[in-house]
Coordinates of C-alpha atoms and ligand atoms in Angstrom, one line a residue:
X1 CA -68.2 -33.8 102.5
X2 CA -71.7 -32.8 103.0
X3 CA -73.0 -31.4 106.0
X4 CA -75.3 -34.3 107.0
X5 CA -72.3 -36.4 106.9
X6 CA -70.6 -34.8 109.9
X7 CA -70.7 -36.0 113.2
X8 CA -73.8 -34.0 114.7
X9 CA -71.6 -32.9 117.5
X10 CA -70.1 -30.8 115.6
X11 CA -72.2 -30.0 112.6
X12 CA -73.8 -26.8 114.6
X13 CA -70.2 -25.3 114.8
X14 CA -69.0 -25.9 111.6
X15 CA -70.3 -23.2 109.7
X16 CA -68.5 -20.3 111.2
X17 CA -71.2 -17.3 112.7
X18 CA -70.0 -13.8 113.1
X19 CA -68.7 -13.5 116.8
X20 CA -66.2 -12.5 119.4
X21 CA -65.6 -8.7 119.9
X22 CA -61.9 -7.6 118.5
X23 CA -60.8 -4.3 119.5
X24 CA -57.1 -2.5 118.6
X25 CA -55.3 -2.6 122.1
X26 CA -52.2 0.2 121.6
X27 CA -49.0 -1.0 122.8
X28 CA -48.1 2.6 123.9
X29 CA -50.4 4.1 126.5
X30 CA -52.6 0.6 126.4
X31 CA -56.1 2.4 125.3
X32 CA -58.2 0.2 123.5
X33 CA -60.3 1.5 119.9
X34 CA -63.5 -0.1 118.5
X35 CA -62.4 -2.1 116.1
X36 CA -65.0 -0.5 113.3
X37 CA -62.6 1.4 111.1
X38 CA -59.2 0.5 109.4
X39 CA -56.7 2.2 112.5
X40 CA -52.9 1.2 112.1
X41 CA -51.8 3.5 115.0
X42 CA -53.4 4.9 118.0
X43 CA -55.4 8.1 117.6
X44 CA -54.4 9.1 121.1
X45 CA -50.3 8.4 121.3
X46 CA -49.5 7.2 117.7
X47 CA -48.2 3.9 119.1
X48 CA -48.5 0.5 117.5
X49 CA -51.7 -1.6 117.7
X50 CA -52.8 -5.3 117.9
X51 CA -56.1 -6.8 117.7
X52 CA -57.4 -8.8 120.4
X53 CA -60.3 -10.3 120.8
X54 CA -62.3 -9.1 124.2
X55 CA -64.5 -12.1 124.2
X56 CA -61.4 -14.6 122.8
X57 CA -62.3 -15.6 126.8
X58 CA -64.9 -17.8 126.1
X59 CA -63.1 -19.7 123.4
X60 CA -62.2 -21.4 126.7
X61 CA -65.4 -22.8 127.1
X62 CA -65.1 -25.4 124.9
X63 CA -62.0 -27.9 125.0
X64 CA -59.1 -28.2 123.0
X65 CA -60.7 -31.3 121.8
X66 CA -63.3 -29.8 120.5
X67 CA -61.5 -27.0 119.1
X68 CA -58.7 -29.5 117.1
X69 CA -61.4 -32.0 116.3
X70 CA -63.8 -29.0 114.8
X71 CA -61.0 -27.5 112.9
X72 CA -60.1 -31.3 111.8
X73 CA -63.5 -32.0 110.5
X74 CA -63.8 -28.5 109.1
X75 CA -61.1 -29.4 106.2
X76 CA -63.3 -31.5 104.9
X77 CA -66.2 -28.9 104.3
X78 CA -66.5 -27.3 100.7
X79 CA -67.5 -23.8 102.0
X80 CA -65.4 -21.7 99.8
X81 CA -64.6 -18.9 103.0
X82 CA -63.1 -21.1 105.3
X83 CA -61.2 -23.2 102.8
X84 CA -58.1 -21.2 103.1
X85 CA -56.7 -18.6 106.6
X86 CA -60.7 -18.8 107.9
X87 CA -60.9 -22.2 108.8
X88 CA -59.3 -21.1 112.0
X89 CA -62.1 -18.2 111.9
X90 CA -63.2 -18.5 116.0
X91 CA -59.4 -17.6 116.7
X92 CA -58.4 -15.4 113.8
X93 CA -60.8 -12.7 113.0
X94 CA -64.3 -13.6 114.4
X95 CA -66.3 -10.6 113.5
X96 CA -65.9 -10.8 109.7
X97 CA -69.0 -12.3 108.0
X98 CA -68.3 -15.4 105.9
X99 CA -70.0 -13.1 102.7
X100 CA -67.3 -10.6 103.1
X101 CA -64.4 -13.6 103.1
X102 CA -62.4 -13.2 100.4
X103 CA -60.7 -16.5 99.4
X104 CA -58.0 -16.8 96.4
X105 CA -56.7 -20.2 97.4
X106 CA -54.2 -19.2 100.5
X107 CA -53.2 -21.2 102.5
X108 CA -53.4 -24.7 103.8
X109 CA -49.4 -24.8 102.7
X110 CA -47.9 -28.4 102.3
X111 CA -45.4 -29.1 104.8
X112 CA -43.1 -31.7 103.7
X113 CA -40.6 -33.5 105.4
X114 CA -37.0 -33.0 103.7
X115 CA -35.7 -36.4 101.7
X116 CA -33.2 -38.5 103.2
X117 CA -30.3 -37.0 101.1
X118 CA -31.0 -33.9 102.1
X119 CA -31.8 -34.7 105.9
X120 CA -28.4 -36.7 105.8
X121 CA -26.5 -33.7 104.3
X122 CA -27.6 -31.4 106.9
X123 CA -27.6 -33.7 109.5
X124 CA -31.0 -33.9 110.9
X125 CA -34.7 -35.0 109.6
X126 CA -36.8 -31.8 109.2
X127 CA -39.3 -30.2 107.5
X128 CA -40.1 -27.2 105.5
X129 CA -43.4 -25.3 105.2
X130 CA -44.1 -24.5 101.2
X131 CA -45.1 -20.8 101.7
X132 CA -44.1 -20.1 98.0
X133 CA -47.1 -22.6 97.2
X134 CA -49.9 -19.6 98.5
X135 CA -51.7 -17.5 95.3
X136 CA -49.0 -14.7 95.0
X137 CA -45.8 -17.0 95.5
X138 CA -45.1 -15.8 99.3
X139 CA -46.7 -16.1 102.9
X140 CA -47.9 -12.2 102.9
X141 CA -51.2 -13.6 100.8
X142 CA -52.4 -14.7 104.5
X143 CA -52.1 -11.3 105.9
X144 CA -53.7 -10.1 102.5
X145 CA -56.7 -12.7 102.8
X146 CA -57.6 -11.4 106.6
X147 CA -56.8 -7.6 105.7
X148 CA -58.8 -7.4 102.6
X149 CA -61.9 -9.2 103.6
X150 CA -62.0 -6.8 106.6
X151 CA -62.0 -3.9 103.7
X152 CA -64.3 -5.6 102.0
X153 CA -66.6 -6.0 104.9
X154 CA -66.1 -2.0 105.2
X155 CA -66.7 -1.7 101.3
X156 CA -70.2 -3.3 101.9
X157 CA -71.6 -2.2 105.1
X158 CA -70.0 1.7 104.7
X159 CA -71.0 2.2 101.1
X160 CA -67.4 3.1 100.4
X161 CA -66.5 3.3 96.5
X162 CA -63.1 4.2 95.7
X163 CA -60.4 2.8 98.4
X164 CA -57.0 3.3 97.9
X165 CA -54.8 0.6 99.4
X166 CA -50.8 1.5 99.8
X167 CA -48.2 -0.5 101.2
X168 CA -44.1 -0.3 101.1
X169 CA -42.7 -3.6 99.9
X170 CA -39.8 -5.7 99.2
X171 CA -41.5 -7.2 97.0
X172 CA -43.9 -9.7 98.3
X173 CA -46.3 -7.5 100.1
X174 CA -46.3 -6.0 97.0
X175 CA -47.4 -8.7 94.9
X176 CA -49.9 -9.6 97.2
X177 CA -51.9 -6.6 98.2
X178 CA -51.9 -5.8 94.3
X179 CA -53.2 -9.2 93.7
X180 CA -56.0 -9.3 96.7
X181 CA -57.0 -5.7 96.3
X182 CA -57.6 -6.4 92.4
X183 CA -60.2 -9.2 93.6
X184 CA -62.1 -6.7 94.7
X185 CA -63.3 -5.2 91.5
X186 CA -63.2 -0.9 91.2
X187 CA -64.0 -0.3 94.8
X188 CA -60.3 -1.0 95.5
X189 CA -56.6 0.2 94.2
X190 CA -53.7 -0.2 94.6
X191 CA -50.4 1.6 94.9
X192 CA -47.2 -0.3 95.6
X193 CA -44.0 2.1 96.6
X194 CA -40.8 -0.3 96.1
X195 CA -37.0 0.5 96.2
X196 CA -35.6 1.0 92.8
X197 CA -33.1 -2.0 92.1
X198 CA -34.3 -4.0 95.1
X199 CA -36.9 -6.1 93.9
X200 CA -36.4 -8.7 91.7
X201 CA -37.7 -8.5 88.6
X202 CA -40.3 -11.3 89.5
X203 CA -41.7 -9.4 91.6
X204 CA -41.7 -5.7 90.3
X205 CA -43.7 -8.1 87.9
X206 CA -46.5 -8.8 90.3
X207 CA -47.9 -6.0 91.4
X208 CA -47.4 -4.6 87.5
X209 CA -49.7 -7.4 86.3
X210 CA -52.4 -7.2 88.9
X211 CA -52.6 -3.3 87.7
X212 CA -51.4 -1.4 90.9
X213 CA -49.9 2.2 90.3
X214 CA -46.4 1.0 90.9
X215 CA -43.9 3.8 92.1
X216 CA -39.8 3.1 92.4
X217 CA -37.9 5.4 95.7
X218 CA -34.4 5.8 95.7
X219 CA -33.2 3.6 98.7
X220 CA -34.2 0.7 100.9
X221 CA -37.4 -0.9 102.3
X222 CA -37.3 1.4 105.2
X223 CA -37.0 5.1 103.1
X224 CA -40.2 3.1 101.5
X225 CA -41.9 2.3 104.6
X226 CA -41.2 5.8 106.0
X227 CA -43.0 7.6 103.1
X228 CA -46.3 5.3 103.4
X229 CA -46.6 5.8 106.9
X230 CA -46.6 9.4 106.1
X231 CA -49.1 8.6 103.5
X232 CA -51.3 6.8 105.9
X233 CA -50.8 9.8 108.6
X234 CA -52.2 12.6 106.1
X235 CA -54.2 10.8 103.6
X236 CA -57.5 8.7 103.2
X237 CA -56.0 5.4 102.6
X238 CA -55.8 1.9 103.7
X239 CA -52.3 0.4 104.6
X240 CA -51.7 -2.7 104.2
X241 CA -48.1 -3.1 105.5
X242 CA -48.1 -5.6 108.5
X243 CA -48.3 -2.5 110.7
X244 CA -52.0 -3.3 109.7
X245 CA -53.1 -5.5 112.2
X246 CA -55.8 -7.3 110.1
X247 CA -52.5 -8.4 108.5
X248 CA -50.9 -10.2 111.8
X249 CA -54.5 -11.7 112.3
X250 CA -54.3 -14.0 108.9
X251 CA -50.7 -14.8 109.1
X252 CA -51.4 -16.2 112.6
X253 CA -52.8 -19.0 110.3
X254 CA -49.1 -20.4 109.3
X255 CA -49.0 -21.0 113.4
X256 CA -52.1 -23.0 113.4
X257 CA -51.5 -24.8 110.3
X258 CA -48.1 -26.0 111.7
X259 CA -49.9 -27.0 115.0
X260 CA -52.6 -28.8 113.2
X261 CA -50.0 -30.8 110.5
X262 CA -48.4 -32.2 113.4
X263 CA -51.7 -33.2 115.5
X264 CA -51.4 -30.5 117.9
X265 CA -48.6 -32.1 119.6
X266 CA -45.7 -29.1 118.7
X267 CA -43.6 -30.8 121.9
X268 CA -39.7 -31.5 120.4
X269 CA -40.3 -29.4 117.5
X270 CA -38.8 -26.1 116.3
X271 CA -39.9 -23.5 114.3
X272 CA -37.6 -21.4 111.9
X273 CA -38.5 -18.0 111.0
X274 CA -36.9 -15.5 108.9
X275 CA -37.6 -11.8 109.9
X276 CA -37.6 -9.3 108.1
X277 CA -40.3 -6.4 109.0
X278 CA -41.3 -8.6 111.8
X279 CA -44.4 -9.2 111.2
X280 CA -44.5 -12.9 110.3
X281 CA -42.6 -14.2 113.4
X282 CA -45.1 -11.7 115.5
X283 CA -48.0 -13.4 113.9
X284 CA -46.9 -16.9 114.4
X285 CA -45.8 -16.5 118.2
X286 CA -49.1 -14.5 119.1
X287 CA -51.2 -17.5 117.0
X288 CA -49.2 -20.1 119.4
X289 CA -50.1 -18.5 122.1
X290 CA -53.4 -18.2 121.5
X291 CA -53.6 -22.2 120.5
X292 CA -51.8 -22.5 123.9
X293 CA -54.2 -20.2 126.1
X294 CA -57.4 -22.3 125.0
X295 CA -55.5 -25.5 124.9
X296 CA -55.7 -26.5 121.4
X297 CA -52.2 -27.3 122.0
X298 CA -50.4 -28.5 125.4
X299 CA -46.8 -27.3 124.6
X300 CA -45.4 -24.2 122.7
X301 CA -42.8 -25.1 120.1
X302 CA -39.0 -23.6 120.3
X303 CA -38.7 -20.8 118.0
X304 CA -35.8 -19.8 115.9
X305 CA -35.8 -16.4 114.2
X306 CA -33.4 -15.7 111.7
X307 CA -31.9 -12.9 109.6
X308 CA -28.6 -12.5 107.4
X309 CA -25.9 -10.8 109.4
X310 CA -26.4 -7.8 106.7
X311 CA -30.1 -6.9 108.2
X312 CA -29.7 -7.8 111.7
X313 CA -31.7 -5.4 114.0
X314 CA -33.3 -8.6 115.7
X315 CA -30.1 -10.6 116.0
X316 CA -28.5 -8.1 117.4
X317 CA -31.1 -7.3 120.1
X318 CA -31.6 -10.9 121.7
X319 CA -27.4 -11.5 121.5
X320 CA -26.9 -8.4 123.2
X321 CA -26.5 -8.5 127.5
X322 CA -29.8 -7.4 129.5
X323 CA -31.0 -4.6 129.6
X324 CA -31.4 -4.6 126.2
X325 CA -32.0 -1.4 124.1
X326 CA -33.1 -1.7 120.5
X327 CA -31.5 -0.1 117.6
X328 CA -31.8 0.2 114.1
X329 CA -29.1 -1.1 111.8
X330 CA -28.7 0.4 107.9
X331 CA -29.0 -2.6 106.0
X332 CA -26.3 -4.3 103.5
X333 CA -27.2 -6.1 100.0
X334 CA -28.8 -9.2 100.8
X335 CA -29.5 -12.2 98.3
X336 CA -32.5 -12.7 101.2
X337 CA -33.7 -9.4 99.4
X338 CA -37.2 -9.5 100.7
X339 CA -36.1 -9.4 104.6
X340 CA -33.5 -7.0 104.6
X341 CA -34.9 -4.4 106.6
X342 CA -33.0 -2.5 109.5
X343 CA -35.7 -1.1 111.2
X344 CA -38.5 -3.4 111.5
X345 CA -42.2 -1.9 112.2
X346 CA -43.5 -4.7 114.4
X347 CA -40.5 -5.0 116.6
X348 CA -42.3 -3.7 119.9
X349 CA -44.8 -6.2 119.1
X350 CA -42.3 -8.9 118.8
X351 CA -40.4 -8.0 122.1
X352 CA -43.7 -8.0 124.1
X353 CA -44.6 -11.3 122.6
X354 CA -41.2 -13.3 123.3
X355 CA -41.4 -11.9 126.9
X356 CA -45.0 -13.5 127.1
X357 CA -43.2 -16.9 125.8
X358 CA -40.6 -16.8 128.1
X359 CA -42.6 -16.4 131.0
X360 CA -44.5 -19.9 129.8
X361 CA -41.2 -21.3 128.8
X362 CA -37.8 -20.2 130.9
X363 CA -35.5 -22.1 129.4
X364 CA -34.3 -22.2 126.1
X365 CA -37.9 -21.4 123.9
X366 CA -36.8 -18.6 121.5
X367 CA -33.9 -17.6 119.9
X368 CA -32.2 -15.4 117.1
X369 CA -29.4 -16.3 115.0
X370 CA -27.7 -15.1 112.0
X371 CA -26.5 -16.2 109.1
X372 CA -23.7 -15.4 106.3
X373 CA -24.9 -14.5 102.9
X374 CA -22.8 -17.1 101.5
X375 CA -24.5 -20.0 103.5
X376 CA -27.8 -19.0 102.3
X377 CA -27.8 -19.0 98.8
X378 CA -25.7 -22.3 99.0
X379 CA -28.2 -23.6 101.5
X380 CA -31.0 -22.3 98.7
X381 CA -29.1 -24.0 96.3
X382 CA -28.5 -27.3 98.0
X383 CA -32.0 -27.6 99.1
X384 CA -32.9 -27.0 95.3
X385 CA -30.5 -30.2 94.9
X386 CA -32.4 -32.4 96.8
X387 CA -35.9 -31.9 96.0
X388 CA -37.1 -28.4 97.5
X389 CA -37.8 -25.2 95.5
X390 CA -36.9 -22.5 98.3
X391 CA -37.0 -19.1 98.2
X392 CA -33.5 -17.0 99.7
X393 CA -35.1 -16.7 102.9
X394 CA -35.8 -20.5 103.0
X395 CA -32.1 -20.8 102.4
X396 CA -31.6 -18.5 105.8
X397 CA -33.7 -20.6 108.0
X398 CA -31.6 -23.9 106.2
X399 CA -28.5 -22.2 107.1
X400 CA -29.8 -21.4 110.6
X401 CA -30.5 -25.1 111.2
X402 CA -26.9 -26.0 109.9
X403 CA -25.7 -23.5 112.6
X404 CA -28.9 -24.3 115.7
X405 CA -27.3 -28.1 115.1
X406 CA -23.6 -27.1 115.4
X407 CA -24.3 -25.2 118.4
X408 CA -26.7 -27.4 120.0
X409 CA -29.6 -25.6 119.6
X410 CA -31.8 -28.3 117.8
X411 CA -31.2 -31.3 119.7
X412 CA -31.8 -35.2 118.2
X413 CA -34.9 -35.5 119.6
X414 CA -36.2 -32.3 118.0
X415 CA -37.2 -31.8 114.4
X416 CA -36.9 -28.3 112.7
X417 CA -39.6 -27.2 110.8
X418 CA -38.5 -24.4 108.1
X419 CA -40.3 -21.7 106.8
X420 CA -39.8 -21.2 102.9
X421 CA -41.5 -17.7 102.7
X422 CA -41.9 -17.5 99.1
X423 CA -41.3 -19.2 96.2
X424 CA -37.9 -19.6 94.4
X425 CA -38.9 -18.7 91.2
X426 CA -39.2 -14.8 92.6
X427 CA -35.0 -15.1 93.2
X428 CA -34.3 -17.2 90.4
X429 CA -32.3 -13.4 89.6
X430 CA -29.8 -14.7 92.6
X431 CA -29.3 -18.2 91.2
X432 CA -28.8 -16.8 87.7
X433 CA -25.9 -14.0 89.3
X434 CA -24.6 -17.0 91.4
X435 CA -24.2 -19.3 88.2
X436 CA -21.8 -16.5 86.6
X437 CA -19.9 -15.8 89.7
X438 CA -21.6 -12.1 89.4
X439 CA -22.4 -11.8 93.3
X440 CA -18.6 -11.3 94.7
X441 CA -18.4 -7.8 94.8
X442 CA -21.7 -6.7 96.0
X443 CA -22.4 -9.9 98.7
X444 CA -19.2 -11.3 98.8
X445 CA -20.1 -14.7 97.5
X446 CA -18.2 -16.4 95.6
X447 CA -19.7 -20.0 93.1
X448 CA -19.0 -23.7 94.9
X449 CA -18.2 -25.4 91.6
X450 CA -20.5 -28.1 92.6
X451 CA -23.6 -25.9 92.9
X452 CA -23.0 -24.2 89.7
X453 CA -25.0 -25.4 86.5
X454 CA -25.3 -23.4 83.1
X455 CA -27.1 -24.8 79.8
X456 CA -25.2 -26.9 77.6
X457 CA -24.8 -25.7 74.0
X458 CA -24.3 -28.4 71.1
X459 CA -21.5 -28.2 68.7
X460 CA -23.1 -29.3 65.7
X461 CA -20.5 -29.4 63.2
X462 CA -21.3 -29.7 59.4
X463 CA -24.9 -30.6 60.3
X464 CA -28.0 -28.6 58.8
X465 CA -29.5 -26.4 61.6
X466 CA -33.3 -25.6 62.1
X467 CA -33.8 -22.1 61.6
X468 CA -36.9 -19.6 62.5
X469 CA -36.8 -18.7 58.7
X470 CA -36.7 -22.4 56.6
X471 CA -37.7 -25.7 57.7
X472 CA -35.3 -28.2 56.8
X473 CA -35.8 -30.8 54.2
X474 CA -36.5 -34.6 55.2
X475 CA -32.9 -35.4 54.7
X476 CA -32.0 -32.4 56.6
X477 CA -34.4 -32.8 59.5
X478 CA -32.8 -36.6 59.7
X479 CA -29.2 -35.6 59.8
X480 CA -30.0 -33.3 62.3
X481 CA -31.5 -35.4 64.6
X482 CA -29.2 -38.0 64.1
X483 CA -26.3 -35.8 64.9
X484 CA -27.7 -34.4 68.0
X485 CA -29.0 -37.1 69.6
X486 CA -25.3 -38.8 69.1
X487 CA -23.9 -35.5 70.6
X488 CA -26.1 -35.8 73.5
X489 CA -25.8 -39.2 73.8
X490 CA -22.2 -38.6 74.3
X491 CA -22.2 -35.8 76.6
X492 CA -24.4 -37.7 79.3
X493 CA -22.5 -41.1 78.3
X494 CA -24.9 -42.7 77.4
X495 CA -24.4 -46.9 76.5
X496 CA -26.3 -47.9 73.1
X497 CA -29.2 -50.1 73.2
X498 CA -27.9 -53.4 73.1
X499 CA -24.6 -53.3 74.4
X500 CA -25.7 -54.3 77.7
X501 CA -27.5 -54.0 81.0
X502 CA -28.3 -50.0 81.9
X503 CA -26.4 -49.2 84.7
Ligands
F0G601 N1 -39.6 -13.8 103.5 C1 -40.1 -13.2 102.5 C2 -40.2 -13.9 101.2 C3 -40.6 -11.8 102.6 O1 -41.1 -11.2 101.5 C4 -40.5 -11.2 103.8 C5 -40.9 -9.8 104.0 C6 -39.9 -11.9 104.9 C7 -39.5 -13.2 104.7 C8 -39.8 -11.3 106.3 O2 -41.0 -11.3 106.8 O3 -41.3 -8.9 107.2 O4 -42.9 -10.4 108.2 O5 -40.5 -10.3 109.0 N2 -41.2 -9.1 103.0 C9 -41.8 -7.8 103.1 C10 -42.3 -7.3 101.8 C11 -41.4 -6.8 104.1 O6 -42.4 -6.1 101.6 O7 -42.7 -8.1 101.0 P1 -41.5 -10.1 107.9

């Protein structure tokens, strides 16, 4: 829609100006750091940071009207920078200039309510949020779209010629820094660290194809992470692991996605999130918060974070009597590969926001459950059966809202809405292994019959067969077809044309 076409209360606001005033506030010893260089811990304590906007105050000024009805109207402005995370720009990272947005088509996910069959197989109607949908197959290319327009906002107004971005990844992270950094011609590189044999080979892929330097460690995501945080301690480079806290800022765009999919109005609904590193559910609780503090919307959602029972550090935490202390877990094999992580990096951010969501909500507003590794593949599975393509860690949050339901969690007035982090094409590895009964000794699952499928071969006795080196003759070709299409026909059971109504 053009511009003249918009409702002239709200044409002045809909191109986004350079505002607000963010600054890194540390968690630690609560100093706050200009927010004009890349920081990922504080100089003075070495303690975690989050950005926070010292003038996000005035976003009060205006109503939550006029905040859902801008961001409303603004999806139907063809202004490449705030097609994708930015649209939300005023509450997501104000001070970048829209020339220094850099937009790959993130996004704006689908989220699509499950079909009946597969709503009346769990038990419930719900939805699920198509992450795997976004540029680089996963969720972690809205973190990438915030963190790496801030670089390239540094690139521009510091001169700077040859950054080297680094993060430690499961996978995802991996495939989308590589990809986002790439956009950014020879001022940026990459380097991906990734732990050897944990990364499907979709993935390893990725990064690969985008051209980052692509280095393998012996051991899990967290040896990985501990080795690029020692990176970004002693060397001139630019992290983007969520410990980044440009990263939090775009993936705070899932929350007010959700909230705008469903009118504002997040009242009876649920959010499911799988956790990993921590940094998604950290985004999407502070991003609800924020949409809650300048009443864009009236009620904050229940949350449900989940993780398999082989990476639990989370779990553990919120099922464990008060006082709580935190611990690391060493992580199992996990088919949800990309979240097993024992030690997650955003955890102190994550406890300080779920006591900020308490305090609005007492009762009942956030939760953690587990799940078994053999629920979530044949949740993954299932799903796949009836019309989604999710990802392992969509197959956790399906298998959370089995258990939420069985336990009461998610009553029948509330509908879950799922988030599929990535798409399932990056496991297909998982589905294949689960087909041949490979994953019993390693994840202890064993094949439903049902869910298995494997290719059919044909048995084409006495019939000429095409081959790479001769084509076959006309009478060949003919007796080939005939003969295979009979085979088939008779496989699927097919009735002849003519013998009656198809059934
Ligand atoms: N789902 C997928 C597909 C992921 O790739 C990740 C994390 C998570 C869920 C968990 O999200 O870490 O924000 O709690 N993957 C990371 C990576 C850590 O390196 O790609 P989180």
């Amino acid at each position: 829609m053009r511009l003249e076409q918009f409702p002239a209360s709200i044409r002045d606001y809909l191109i986004a100006k350079p505002g607000g005033d963010l600054g890194y506030d540390c968690l630690g010893c609560g100093a706050r750091h200009k927010a004009d260089r890349l920081l990922y811990t504080c100089p003075d304590c070495a303690g975690l940071l989050n950005l926070t906007d010292a003038l996000d105050g005035a976003l009060s000024n205006k109503s939550g009207d006029f905040w859902r009805s801008l961001f409303d109207y603004r999806q139907m402005l063809n202004l490449e920078p705030l097609k994708g995370v930015f649209l939300f720009h005023e509450f997501l990272a104000p001070s970048i200039p829209l020339q220094d947005i850099l937009y790959l088509g993130e996004g704006r996910t689908p989220v699509v309510e499950a079909p009946e069959a597969l709503a009346e197989e769990i038990g419930a109607h719900f939805y699920i949020k198509l992450e795997g949908l976004n540029p680089s197959a996963s969720f972690k290319d809205r973190g990438m779209a915030a963190a790496l327009s801030y670089l390239n906002f540094l690139v521009r107004t510091q001169n700077l010629t040859s950054v080297m971005a680094v993060c430690a990844s499961t996978g995802d992270t991996s495939a989308a820094a590589a990809l986002y950094s790439s956009a950014l011609g020879t001022a940026v590189k990459s380097a991906v660290l990734l732990p050897k044999g944990r990364v499907t080979a979709q993935q390893l892929s990725q990064p690969l194809g985008a051209g980052a330097t692509v280095f393998e460690l012996p051991g899990v995501f967290d040896d990985c992470m501990k080795v690029v945080e020692k990176l970004s301690d002693d060397y001139q480079v630019a992290l983007l692991n969520s410990k980044n806290p440009w990263r939090v800022l775009g993936q705070e765009s899932y929350a007010f996605e959700t909230a705008q999919r469903f009118d504002y109005d997040l009242s009876h609904k649920v959010l499911f999130v799988p956790v990993g590193n921590a940094g998604n559910i950290t985004a999407i609780l502070s991003g609800l918060l924020k949409f809650y503090r300048h009443k864009v919307i009236e009620k904050l959602p229940k949350i449900v974070a989940v993780q398999s029972e082989r990476a639990n550090p989370v779990f553990l935490y919120y099922n464990s009597p008060k006082p709580r202390t935190y611990s690391p877990v060493t992580v199992k094999p996990s088919v949800a590969q990309a979240a097993m992580i024992g030690d997650p990096v955003s955890f102190p951010r994550l406890a300080k926001l779920v006591d900020q969501y308490e305090k609005i909500c007492p009762h009942s507003s956030f939760f953690a459950l587990e799940v078994k590794e053999q629920d979530i593949i044949d949740c993954m599975l299932l799903a796949n059966r009836r019309g989604f393509t999710v990802c392992t860690q969509g197959g956790e949050c399906l298998a959370a809202l089995k258990l939420a339901l069985a336990q009461g969690l998610v009553g029948p007035k509330e509908r879950a809405v799922l988030n599929s982090t990535a798409h399932a094409l990056k496991f297909s590895n998982f589905q294949n292994a689960y087909f041949e009964d490979f994953l019993k000794e390693e994840y202890a699952i064993t094949a439903k019959p049902y869910l298995v499928n494997r290719p059919k071969a044909l048995e084409l006795k006495n019939c000429p067969k095409p081959s790479g080196q001769r084509p076959l003759n006309p009478q060949e070709s003919e007796q080939f077809v005939q003969i295979s299409a009979q085979e088939i026909a008779s496989t699927l059971g097919l009735k002849a044309k003519g013998s009656g109504r198809i059934s």
